[in-house]
Tab-separated table of C-alpha atoms in Angstrom:
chain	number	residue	atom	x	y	z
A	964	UNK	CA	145.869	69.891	174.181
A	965	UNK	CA	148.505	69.101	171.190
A	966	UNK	CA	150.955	71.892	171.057
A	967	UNK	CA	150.212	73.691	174.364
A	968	UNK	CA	153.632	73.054	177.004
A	969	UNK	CA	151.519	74.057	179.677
A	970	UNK	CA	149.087	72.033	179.089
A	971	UNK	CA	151.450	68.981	179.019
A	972	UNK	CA	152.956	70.611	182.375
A	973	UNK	CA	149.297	70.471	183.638
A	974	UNK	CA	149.138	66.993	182.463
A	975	UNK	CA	152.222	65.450	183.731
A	976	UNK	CA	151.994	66.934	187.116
A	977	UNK	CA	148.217	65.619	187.804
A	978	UNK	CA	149.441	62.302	186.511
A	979	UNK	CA	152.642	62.476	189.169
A	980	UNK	CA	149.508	63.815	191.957
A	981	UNK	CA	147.692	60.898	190.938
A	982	UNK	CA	150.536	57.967	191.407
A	983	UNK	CA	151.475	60.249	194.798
A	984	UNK	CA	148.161	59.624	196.132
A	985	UNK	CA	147.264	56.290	194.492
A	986	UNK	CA	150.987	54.701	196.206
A	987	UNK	CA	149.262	56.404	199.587
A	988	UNK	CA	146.081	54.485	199.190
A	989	UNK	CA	147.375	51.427	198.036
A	990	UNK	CA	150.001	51.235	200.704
A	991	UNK	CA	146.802	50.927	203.651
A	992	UNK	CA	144.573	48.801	201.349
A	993	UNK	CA	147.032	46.545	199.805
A	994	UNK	CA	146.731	43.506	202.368
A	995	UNK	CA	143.008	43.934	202.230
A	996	UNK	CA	142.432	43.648	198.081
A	997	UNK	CA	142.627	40.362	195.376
A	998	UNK	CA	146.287	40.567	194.302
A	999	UNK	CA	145.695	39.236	190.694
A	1000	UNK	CA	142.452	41.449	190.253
A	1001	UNK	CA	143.804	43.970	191.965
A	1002	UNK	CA	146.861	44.099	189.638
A	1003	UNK	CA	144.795	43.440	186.304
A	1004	UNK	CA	141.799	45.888	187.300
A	1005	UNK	CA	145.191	48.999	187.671
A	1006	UNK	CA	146.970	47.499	184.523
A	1007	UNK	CA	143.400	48.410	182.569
A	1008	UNK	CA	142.651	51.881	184.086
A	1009	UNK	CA	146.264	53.274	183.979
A	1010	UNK	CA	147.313	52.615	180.360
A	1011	UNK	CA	144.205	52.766	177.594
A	1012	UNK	CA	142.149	55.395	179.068
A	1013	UNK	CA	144.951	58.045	179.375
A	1014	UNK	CA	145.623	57.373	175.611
A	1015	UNK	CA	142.047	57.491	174.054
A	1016	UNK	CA	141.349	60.339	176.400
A	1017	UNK	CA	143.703	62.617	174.456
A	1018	UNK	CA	142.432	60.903	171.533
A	1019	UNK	CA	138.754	61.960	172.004
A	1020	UNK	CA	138.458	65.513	173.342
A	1021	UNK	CA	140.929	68.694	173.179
A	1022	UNK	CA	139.237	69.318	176.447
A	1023	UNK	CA	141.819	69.843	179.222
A	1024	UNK	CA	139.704	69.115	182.138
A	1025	UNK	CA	138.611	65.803	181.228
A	1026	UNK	CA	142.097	65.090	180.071
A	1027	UNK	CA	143.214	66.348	183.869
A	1028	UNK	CA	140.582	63.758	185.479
A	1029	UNK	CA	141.360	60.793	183.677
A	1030	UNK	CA	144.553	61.005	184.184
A	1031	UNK	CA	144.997	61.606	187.607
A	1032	UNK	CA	142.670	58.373	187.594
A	1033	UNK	CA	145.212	56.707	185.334
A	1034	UNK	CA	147.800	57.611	188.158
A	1035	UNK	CA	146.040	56.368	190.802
A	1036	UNK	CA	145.424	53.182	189.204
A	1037	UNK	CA	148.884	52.863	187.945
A	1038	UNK	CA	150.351	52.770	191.897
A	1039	UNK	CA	149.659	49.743	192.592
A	1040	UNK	CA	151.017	47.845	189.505
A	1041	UNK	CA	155.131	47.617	190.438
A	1042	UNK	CA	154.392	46.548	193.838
A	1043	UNK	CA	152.358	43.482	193.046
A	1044	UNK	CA	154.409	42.712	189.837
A	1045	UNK	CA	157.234	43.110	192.195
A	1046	UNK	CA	155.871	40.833	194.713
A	1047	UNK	CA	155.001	38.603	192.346
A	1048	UNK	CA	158.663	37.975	190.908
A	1049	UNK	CA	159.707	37.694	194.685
A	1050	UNK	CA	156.923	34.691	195.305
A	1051	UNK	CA	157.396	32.949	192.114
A	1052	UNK	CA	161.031	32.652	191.038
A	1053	UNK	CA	163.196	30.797	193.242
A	1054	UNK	CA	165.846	32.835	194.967
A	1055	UNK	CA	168.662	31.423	193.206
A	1056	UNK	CA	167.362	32.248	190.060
A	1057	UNK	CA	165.954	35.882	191.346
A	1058	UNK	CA	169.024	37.465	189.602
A	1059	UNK	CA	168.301	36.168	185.898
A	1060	UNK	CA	164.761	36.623	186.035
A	1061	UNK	CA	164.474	40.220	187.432
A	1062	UNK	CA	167.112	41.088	184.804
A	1063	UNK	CA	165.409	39.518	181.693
A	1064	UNK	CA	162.092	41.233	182.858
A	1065	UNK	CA	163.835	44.651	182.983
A	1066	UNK	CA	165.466	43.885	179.842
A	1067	UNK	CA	162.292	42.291	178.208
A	1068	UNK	CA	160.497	45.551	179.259
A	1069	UNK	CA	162.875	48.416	177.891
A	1070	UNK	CA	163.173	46.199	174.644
A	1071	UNK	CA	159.666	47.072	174.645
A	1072	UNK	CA	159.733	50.472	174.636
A	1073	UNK	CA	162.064	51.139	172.154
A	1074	UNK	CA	159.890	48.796	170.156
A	1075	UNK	CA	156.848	50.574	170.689
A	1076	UNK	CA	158.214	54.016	169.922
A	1077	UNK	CA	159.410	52.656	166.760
A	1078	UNK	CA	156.013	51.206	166.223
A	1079	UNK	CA	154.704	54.697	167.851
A	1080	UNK	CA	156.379	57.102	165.263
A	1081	UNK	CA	155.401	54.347	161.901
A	1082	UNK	CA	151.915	54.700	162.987
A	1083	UNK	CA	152.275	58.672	163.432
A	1084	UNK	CA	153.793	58.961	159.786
A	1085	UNK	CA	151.041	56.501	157.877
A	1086	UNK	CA	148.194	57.758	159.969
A	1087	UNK	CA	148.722	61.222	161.626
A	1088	UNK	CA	148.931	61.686	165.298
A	1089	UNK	CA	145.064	61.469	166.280
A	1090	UNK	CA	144.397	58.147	164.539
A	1091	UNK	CA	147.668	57.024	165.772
A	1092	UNK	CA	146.531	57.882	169.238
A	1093	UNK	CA	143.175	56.215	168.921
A	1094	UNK	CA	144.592	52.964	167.445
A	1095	UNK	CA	147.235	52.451	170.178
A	1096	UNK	CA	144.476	53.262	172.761
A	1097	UNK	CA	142.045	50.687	171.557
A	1098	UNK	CA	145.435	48.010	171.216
A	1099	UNK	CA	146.687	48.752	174.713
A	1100	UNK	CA	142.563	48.223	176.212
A	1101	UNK	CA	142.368	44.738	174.068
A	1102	UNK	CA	145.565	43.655	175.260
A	1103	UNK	CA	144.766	44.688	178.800
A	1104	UNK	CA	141.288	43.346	179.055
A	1105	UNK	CA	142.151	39.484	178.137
A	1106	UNK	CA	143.266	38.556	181.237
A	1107	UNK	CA	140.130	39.914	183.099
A	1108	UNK	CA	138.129	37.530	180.534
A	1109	UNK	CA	140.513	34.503	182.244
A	1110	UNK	CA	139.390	35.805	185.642
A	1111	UNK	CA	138.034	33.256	187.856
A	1112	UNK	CA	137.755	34.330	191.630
A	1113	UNK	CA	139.637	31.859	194.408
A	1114	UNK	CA	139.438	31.844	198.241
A	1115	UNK	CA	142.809	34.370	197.531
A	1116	UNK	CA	141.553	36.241	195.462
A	1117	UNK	CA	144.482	34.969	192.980
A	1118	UNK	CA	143.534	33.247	189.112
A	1119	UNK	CA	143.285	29.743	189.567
A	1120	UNK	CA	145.371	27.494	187.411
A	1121	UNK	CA	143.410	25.683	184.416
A	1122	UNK	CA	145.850	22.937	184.593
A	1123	UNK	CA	146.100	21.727	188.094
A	1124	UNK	CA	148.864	19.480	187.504
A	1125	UNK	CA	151.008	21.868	185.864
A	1126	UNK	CA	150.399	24.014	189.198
A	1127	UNK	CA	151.289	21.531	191.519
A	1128	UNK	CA	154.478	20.392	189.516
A	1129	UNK	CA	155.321	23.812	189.881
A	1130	UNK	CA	155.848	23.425	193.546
């Protein structure tokens, strides 16, 4: 797939499909899924597997399926992160909040290109690739392994008290 623009055409537009779809889906089953799970569960199949895909085969097609997966998944992570913010943060504090997220988050991706293009140079692209896959499915999977299902289908707090002063 490296060094073929249609390909990355072909790529990007199955990905875009995917989300398309994925927001249409999500939009009738949203009310009806585990928020936290649901959010965690999308966070896992929308970032790792779209990297180590192009890390393990040249083969378009299975690069095509997976990510049009990947864009499914990835359709329902703003709204719940945005409903999230909206249920936690008190209103007059809304303001602060969203904006050090937003900042927090493109800090991040300057930081990880950086990190992106050091990796390239040590490594070459295809290890590169791999490595950042297997990062982004470790970071992704810890919070399934805190997991513990509630009448809401939300994480319950391991620290009761610190929930409840929360309130």
């Amino acid at each position: 797939v490296y060094g073929a623009a249609p390909a990355i055409g072909i790529i990007l537009g199955t990905y875009s499909v995917g989300v398309v779809l994925g927001n249409a889906i999500f939009t009738v089953l949203a009310t009806k899924l585990p928020q936290y799970l649901t959010f965690i569960v999308s966070i896992v199949l929308c970032c790792a597997p779209r990297q180590l895909i192009l890390g393990l085969t040249d083969e378009l097609v299975f690069v095509v399926v997976v990510t049009f997966v990947s864009g499914m998944a990835a359709a329902a992570v703003r709204p719940i992160l945005g409903g999230m913010l909206y249920a936690r943060v008190p209103v007059q504090l809304q303001n602060r909040v969203f904006g050090l997220v937003a900042a927090v988050c493109r800090a991040g991706l300057a930081i990880g290109g950086i990190m992106a293009g050091w990796l390239v140079a040590g490594l070459g692209l295809h290890d590169a690739i791999i490595i950042s896959g297997i990062v982004c499915l470790l970071v992704t999977i810890v919070p399934l392994l805190r997991y513990r299902h509630s009448a809401h289908g939300q994480l319950l707090a391991t620290d009761t008290t610190i929930a409840e002063e929360g309130k």
